[in-house]
XYZ file of C-alpha atoms in Angstrom:
167
model
C 132.081 -87.469 -13.220
C 129.697 -85.901 -10.679
C 129.990 -85.438 -6.909
C 127.064 -84.069 -4.905
C 126.243 -83.003 -1.346
C 123.580 -80.845 0.336
C 125.198 -77.593 -0.846
C 126.428 -78.209 -4.366
C 126.937 -80.571 -7.252
C 130.417 -80.705 -8.775
C 130.900 -81.879 -12.344
C 134.497 -82.801 -13.185
C 135.620 -82.714 -16.824
C 138.923 -83.964 -18.216
C 140.184 -82.056 -21.269
C 136.808 -80.508 -22.118
C 136.452 -78.620 -25.383
C 135.265 -75.084 -24.729
C 133.967 -73.680 -28.008
C 133.062 -70.259 -29.311
C 129.447 -69.139 -28.813
C 128.326 -70.252 -32.277
C 129.106 -73.886 -31.330
C 127.700 -73.737 -27.780
C 124.390 -73.877 -25.948
C 122.846 -72.167 -22.913
C 124.918 -72.769 -19.782
C 128.098 -73.651 -21.663
C 131.377 -71.855 -21.043
C 132.493 -70.172 -24.283
C 135.711 -68.780 -25.755
C 135.550 -64.973 -26.066
C 139.161 -64.181 -27.045
C 139.498 -61.634 -29.869
C 142.492 -63.570 -31.171
C 140.165 -66.358 -32.343
C 137.054 -64.433 -33.386
C 137.458 -65.358 -37.069
C 138.105 -69.051 -36.412
C 134.646 -70.584 -36.010
C 135.886 -74.026 -34.978
C 138.372 -72.785 -32.373
C 138.191 -74.202 -28.870
C 140.192 -74.161 -25.643
C 140.846 -77.331 -23.688
C 142.192 -77.045 -20.141
C 143.274 -80.298 -18.529
C 140.524 -80.171 -15.897
C 137.390 -78.096 -15.491
C 135.211 -78.263 -12.381
C 131.697 -76.893 -12.698
C 130.256 -76.210 -9.246
C 126.471 -75.838 -9.263
C 125.325 -74.207 -6.025
C 121.952 -75.438 -4.817
C 121.167 -72.406 -2.621
C 121.287 -69.705 -5.290
C 121.178 -71.737 -8.518
C 124.424 -70.165 -9.759
C 127.617 -71.900 -10.773
C 131.366 -71.373 -10.559
C 134.062 -72.787 -12.825
C 137.516 -73.866 -11.656
C 140.216 -74.477 -14.246
C 143.303 -76.583 -13.597
C 145.940 -76.928 -16.304
C 148.940 -79.248 -16.057
C 152.404 -77.877 -16.752
C 155.318 -80.289 -16.763
C 157.726 -77.680 -15.431
C 159.445 -76.556 -12.279
C 157.772 -73.996 -10.007
C 160.017 -71.196 -11.275
C 158.975 -71.798 -14.908
C 155.325 -71.929 -13.923
C 155.687 -68.623 -12.049
C 157.763 -66.874 -14.734
C 156.083 -68.146 -17.913
C 152.925 -70.201 -17.489
C 150.650 -68.478 -14.975
C 150.127 -65.182 -16.813
C 149.438 -67.039 -20.081
C 146.937 -69.324 -18.373
C 145.176 -66.364 -16.751
C 144.913 -64.556 -20.092
C 143.701 -67.685 -21.872
C 141.253 -69.047 -19.319
C 140.212 -66.232 -16.969
C 139.918 -63.457 -19.552
C 139.226 -65.809 -22.471
C 136.207 -67.757 -21.219
C 132.740 -66.544 -20.354
C 129.396 -68.339 -20.090
C 126.083 -68.289 -21.930
C 123.341 -67.338 -19.491
C 119.852 -68.855 -19.266
C 118.513 -66.110 -21.541
C 121.033 -66.970 -24.287
C 123.141 -63.861 -23.665
C 126.475 -63.736 -21.937
C 125.918 -64.120 -18.198
C 128.206 -63.342 -15.286
C 131.864 -64.364 -15.414
C 131.917 -67.786 -13.719
C 135.691 -68.426 -13.552
C 136.737 -68.461 -9.877
C 140.098 -70.233 -10.150
C 142.860 -70.767 -12.687
C 145.589 -73.000 -11.309
C 148.649 -74.434 -13.017
C 149.425 -77.905 -11.659
C 153.072 -78.938 -11.852
C 154.906 -82.073 -10.680
C 158.491 -80.868 -10.678
C 160.703 -79.336 -8.000
C 160.260 -75.975 -6.378
C 157.769 -74.213 -4.159
C 154.593 -76.031 -3.194
C 152.387 -73.053 -4.079
C 153.165 -70.340 -6.634
C 151.093 -67.175 -6.368
C 150.327 -65.066 -9.415
C 151.822 -61.605 -9.706
C 148.325 -60.065 -9.743
C 147.695 -60.179 -5.981
C 149.812 -59.248 -2.996
C 150.468 -62.227 -0.706
C 147.741 -61.195 1.764
C 145.133 -61.551 -1.007
C 146.262 -64.956 -2.277
C 144.262 -67.991 -1.210
C 146.311 -68.743 1.915
C 146.649 -65.063 2.881
C 144.914 -63.079 5.608
C 142.374 -61.520 3.217
C 142.016 -63.841 0.199
C 140.319 -62.706 -3.000
C 138.539 -64.528 -5.769
C 139.298 -65.548 -8.392
C 142.158 -67.673 -7.125
C 145.068 -67.420 -9.568
C 148.311 -69.360 -9.248
C 150.075 -72.678 -9.382
C 150.433 -75.730 -7.208
C 152.847 -78.619 -6.936
C 150.836 -81.808 -7.354
C 152.279 -85.304 -7.239
C 150.303 -88.531 -6.754
C 152.364 -89.266 -3.649
C 151.899 -85.770 -2.177
C 148.326 -84.532 -2.433
C 147.957 -82.814 0.937
C 148.797 -79.310 -0.287
C 146.392 -79.579 -3.210
C 143.621 -80.887 -0.947
C 144.217 -78.083 1.564
C 144.219 -75.364 -1.111
C 141.105 -76.813 -2.752
C 139.394 -76.910 0.642
C 140.275 -73.231 1.236
C 138.932 -72.365 -2.210
C 135.656 -74.223 -1.646
C 135.206 -72.489 1.731
C 135.773 -69.101 0.108
C 133.338 -69.895 -2.721
C 130.651 -71.000 -0.262
C 130.757 -67.692 1.684
């Protein structure tokens, strides 16, 4: 699925398979985790991957959203750090020259439908540096309550993230 405007083109993937470099081509995200270096056919598959291709500078950013069917407290205490290790530290991208390019991951969010806080920040940043803080940093790392009937928070956070990426 592709969405485009004057500034960027956004490709949305559902459960994409992100392979190791030997099974990938130029421009693909690739698994770089040492844990799987001897498993040629290993791949990671987040629930959603957004590939944002910026028209102004011809670069791209990747946003990873992974569903967790847990309460906010479980996401905060157990899921977020694992997701960050798996997807932020575990994925890189093959550059145009065939070598590993810059790290494109700019967000890793756990999406959860159950009770608890609307937004769960990771333990990596102080609150002022989280997405809604006074001095937000990228990448955005955390979790968000997302229900079909209540999408406002997700839309607002995604809007903040897109504004920060476009700076």
